[in-house]
Short mmCIF file of C-alpha atoms (C1' of nucleotides) and ligand atoms in Angstrom, two decimals:
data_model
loop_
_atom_site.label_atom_id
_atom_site.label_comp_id
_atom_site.label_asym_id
_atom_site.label_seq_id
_atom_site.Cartn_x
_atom_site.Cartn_y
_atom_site.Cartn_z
CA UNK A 1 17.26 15.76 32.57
CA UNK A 2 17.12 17.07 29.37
CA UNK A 3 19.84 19.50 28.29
CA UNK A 4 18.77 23.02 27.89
CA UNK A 5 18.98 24.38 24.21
CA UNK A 6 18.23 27.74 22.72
CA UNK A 7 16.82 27.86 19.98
CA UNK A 8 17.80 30.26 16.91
CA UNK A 9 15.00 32.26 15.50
CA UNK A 10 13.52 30.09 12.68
CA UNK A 11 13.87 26.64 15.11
CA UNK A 12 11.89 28.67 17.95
CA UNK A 13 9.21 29.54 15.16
CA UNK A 14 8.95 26.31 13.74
CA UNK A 15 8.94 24.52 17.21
CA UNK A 16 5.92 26.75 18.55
CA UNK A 17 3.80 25.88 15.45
CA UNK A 18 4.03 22.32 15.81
CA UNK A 19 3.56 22.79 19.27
CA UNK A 20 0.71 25.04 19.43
CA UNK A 21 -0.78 22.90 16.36
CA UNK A 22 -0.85 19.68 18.83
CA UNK A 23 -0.54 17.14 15.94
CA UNK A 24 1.88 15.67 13.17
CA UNK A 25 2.58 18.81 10.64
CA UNK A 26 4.00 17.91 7.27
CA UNK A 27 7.16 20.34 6.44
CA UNK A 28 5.35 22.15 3.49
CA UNK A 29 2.27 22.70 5.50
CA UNK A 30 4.64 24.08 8.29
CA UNK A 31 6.63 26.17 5.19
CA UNK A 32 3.10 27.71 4.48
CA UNK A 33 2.53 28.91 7.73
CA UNK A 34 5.66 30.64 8.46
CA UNK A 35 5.87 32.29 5.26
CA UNK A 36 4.78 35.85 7.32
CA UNK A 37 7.36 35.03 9.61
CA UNK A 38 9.53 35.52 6.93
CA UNK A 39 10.99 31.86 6.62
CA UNK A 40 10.59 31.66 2.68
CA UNK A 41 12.27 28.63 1.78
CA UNK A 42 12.05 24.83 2.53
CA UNK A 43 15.33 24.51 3.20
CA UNK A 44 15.19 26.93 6.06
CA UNK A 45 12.33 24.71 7.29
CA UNK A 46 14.15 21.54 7.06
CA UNK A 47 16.96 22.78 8.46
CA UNK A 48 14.90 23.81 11.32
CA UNK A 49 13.20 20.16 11.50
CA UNK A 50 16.54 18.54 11.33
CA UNK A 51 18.60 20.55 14.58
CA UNK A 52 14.81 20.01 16.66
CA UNK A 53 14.77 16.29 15.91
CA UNK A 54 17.93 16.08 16.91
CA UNK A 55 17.84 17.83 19.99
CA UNK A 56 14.87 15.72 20.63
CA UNK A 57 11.91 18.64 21.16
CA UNK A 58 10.10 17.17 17.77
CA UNK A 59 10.22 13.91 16.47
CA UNK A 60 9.50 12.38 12.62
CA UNK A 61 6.59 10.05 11.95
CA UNK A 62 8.21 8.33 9.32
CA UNK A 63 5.05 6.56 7.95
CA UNK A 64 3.66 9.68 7.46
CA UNK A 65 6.75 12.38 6.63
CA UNK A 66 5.15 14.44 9.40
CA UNK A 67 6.64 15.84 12.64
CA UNK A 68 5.42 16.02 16.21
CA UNK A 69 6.18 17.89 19.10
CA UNK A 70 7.58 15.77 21.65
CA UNK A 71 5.29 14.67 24.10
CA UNK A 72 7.79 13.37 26.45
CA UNK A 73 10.09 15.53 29.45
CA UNK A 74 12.14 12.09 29.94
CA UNK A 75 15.33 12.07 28.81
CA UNK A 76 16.91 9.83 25.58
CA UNK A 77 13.40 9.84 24.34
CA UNK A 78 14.48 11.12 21.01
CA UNK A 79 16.46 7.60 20.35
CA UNK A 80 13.52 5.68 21.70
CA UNK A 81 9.92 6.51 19.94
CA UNK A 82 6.84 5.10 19.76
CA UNK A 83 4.16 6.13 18.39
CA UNK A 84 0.05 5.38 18.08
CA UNK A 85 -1.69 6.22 15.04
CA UNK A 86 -4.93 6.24 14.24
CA UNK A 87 -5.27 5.03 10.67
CA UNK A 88 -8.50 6.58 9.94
CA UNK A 89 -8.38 10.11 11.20
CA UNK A 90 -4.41 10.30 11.20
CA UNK A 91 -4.54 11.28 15.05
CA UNK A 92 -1.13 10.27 16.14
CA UNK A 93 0.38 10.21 19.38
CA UNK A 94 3.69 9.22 21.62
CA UNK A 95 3.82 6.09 23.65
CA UNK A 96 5.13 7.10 26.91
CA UNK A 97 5.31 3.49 28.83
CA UNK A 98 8.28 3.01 31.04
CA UNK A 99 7.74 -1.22 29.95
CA UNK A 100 7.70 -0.84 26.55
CA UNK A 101 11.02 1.88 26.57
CA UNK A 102 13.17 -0.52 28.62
CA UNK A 103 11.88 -4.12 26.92
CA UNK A 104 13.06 -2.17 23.50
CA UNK A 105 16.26 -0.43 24.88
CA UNK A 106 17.20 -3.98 26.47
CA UNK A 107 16.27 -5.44 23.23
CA UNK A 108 19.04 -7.79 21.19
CA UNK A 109 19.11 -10.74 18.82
CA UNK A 110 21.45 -13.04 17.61
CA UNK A 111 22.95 -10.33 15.02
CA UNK A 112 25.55 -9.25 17.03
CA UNK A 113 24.23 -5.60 16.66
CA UNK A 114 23.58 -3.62 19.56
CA UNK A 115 20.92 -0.95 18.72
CA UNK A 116 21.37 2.40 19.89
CA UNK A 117 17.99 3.62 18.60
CA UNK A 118 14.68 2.36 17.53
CA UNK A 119 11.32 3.88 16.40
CA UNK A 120 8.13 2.51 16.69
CA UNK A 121 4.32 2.89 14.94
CA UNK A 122 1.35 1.26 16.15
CA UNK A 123 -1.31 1.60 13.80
CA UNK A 124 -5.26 0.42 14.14
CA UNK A 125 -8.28 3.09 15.03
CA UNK A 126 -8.67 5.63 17.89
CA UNK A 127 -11.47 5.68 20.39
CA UNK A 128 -13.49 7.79 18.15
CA UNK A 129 -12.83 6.20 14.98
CA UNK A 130 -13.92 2.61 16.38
CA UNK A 131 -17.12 3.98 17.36
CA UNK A 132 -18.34 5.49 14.07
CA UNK B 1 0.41 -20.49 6.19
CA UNK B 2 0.36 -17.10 3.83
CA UNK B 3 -2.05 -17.42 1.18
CA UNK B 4 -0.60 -18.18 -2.41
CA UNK B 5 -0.98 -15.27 -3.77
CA UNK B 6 -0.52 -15.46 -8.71
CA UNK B 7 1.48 -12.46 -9.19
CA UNK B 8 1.23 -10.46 -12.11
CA UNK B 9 3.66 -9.43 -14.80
CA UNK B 10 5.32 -6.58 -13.27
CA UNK B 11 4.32 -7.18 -9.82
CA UNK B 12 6.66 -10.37 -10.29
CA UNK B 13 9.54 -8.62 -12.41
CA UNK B 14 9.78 -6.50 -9.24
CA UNK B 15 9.72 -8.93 -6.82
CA UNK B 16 12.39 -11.30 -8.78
CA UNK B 17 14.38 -8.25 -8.62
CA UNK B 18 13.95 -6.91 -4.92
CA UNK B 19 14.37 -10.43 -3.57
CA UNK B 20 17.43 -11.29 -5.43
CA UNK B 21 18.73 -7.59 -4.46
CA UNK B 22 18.85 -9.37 -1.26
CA UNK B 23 18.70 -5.79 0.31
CA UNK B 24 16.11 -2.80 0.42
CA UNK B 25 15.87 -1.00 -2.61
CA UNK B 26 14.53 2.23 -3.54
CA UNK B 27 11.60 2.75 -5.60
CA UNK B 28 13.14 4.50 -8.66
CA UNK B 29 16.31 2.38 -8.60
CA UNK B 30 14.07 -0.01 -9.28
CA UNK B 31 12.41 1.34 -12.08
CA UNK B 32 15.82 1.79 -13.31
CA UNK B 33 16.72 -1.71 -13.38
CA UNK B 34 13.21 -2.77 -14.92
CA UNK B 35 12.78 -0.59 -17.69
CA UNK B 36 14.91 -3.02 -19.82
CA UNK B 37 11.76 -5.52 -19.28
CA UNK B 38 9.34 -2.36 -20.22
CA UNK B 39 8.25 -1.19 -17.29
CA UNK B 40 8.51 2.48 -17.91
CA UNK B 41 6.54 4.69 -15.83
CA UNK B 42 6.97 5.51 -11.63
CA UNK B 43 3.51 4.53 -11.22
CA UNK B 44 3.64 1.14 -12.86
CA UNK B 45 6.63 0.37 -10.04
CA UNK B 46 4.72 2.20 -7.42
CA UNK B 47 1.65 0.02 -7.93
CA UNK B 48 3.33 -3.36 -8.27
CA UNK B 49 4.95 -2.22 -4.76
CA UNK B 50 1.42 -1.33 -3.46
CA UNK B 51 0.28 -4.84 -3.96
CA UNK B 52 3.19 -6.49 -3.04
CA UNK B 53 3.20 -4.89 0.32
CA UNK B 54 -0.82 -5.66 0.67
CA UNK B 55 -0.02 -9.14 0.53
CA UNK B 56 3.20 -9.41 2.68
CA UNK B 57 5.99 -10.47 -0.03
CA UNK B 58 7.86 -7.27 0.36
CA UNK B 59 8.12 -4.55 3.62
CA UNK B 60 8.24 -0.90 2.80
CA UNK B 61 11.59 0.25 5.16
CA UNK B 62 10.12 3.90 6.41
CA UNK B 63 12.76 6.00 7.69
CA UNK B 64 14.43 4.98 4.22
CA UNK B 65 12.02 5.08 1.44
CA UNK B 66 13.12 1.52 0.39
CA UNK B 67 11.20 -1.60 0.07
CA UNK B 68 12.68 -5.29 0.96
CA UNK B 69 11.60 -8.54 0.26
CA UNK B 70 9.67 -10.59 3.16
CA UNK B 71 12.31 -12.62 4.76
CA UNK B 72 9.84 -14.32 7.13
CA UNK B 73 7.71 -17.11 6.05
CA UNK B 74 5.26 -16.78 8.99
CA UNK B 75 1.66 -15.46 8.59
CA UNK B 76 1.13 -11.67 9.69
CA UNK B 77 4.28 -10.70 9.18
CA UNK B 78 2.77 -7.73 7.07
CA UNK B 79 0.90 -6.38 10.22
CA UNK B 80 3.92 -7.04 12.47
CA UNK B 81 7.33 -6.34 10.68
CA UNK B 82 10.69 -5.47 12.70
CA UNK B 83 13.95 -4.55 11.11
CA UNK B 84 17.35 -3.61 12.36
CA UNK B 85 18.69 -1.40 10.17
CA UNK B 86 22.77 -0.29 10.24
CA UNK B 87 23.49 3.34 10.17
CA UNK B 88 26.79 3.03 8.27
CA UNK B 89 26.26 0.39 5.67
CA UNK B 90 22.44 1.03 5.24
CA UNK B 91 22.47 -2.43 5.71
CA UNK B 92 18.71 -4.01 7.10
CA UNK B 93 17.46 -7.12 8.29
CA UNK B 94 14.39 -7.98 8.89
CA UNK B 95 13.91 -9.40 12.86
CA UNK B 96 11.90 -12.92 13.35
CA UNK B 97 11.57 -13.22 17.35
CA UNK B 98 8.45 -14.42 18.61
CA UNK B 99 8.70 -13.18 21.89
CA UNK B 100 9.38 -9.72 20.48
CA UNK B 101 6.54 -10.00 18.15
CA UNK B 102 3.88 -11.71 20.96
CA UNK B 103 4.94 -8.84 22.97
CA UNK B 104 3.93 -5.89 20.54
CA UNK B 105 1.20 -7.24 18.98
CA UNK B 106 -0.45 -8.03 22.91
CA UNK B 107 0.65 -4.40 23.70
CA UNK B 108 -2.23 -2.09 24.38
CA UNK B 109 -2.08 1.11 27.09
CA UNK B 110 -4.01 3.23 28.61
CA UNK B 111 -5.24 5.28 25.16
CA UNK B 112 -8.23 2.70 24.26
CA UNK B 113 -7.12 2.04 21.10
CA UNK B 114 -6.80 -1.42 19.33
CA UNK B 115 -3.70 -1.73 17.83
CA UNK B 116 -4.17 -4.05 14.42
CA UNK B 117 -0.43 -3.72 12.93
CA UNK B 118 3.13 -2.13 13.74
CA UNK B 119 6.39 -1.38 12.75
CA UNK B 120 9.23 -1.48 14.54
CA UNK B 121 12.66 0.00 13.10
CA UNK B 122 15.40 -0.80 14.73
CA UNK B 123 19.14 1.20 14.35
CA UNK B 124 22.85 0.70 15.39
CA UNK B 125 26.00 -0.27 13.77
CA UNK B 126 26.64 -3.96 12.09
CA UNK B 127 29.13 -6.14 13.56
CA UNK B 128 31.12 -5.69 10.52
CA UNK B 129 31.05 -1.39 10.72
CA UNK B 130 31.54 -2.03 14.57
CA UNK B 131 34.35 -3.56 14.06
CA UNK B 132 36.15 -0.50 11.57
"C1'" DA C 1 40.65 40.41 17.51
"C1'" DA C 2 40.85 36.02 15.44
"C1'" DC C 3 38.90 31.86 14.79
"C1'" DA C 4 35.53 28.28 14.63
"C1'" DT C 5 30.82 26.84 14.78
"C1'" DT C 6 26.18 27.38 13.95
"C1'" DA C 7 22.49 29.50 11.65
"C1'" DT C 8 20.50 31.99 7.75
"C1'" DG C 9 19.17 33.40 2.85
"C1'" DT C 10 18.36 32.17 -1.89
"C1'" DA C 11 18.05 29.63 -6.15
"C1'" DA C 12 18.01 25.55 -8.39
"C1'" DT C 13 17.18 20.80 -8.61
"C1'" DA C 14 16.74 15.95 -7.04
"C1'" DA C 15 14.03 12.28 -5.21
"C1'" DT C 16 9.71 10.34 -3.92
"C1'" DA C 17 4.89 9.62 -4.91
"C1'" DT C 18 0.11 10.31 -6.82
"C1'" DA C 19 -3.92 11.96 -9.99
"C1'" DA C 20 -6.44 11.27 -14.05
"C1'" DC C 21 -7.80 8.82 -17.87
"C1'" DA C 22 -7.76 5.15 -21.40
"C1'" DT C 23 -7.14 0.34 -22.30
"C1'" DT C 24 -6.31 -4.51 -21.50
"C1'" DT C 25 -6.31 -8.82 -19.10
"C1'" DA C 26 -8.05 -12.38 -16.10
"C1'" DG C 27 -11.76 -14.46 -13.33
"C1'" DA C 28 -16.41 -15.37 -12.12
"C1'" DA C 29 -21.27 -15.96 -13.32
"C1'" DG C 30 -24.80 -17.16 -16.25
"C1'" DC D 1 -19.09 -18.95 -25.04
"C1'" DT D 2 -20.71 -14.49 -23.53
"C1'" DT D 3 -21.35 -11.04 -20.23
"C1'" DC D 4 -19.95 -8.84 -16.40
"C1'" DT D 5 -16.67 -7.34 -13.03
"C1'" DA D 6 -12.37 -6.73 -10.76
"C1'" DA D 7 -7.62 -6.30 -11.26
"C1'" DA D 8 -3.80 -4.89 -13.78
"C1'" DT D 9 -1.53 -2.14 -17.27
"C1'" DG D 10 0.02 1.96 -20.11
"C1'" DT D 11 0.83 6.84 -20.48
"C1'" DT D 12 1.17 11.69 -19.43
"C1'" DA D 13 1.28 15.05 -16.28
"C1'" DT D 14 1.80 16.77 -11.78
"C1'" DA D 15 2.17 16.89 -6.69
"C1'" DT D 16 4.92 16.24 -2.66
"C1'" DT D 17 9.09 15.66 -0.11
"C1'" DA D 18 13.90 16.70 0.39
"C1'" DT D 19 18.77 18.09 -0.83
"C1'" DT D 20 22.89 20.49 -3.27
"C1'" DA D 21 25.50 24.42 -3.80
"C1'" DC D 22 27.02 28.72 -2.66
"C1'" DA D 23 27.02 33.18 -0.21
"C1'" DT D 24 26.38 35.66 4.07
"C1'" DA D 25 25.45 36.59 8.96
"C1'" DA D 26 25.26 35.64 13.82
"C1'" DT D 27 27.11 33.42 17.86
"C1'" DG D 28 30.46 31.50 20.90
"C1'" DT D 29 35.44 30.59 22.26
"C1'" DT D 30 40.24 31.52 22.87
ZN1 ZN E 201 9.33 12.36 22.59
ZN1 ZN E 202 -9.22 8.24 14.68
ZN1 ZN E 203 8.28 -10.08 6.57
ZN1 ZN E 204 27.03 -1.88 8.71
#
DNA sequence: AACATTATGTAATAATATAACATTTAGAAG
DNA sequence: CTTCTAAATGTTATATTATTACATAATGTT
């Protein structure tokens, strides 16, 4: 389970507009749209983007410098993302395939390193895309 | 076999210096180091990047804004790139498994979409910083 | 109440990346 | 060789993304 976490004012605000917005939303585009919310500054917004990726409720598409609500209730999902993404019409969304999570969790080389995190992009066309 | 690709002027003064970097560097650190050769301008680094990523020699590093030099000599790499990446030393590597690589590049769910290139970031501590 | 932690407000600035336009170079075609 | 075209370069300005620094306020713990 995922641990409960209020959220202060300006996270709660920022959180329900990418939410409600159902796609990636780039930090300056999410600045604009809070400004009559009285959140004024980027900072404020990125600080806001930073504690909600790190609780795990939005993640980063770091192709893109955009950030998604998390699609996902299962737990550690915010140290193991993957991601679709359409390349034409920049739909984007999260990978939630019980295979794929554990085959990269379980995942190790011949570095010695033992990963703690990974992120993934696919990238290619959607459905609708393809058909045009 | 990757196609031989004739680089040009600066698209080979920045790939000399990226490659014998040995690491990932950052777009403006290298325009830093080049402008003794006369590159001057952001956008005559950011288009010798371009290119080289098109055609595989170098790998843009997302979640740091950094671009390293292709360590693989196998084709597709471009379209299929892993990297483990340390959080402590910033240190990156760039991951050649084929099993890992067969495995994305088959992967398709449930979302009908065609999947035609990924990236895969990968994050933990070094041996060396695991061992501090 | 005292203290520590987290969140906020505000201004300035740093770091990353692209637009627009003019010119030059390198290949391909005739 | 000449013409045409595509790719690369040069230059200036600007857009976009993100952080530093410092002051204040709210929240949670002992
Ligand atoms: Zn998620
Ligand atoms: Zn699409
Ligand atoms: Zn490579
Ligand atoms: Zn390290």
């Amino acid at each position: 389970m995922q641990k409960e976490h209020n959220l202060s004012k300006n996270q709660k605000i920022i959180f329900d507009l990418i939410d409600k917005s159902g796609g990636p939303m780039k930090a300056y585009s999410i600045l604009f749209n809070v400004q009559k919310k009285g959140i004024k500054a980027p900072l404020q917004v990125y600080r806001a983007l930073d504690k909600l990726v790190e609780i795990g409720k939005i993640h980063k598409i770091e192709s893109r410098n955009a950030f998604i609500a998390c699609q996902n209730s299962s737990c550690q999902v915010s140290k193991a993302t993957a991601f679709s993404i359409c390349e034409s019409c920049e739909n984007v969304s999260e990978i939630s395939n019980l295979k794929l999570s554990k085959y990269l969790s379980n995942f190790s080389d011949n570095s010695g390193m033992k990963y703690s995190k990974y992120n993934l992009e696919f990238f290619g066309l959607c459905k609708k895309c393809k058909s045009k």
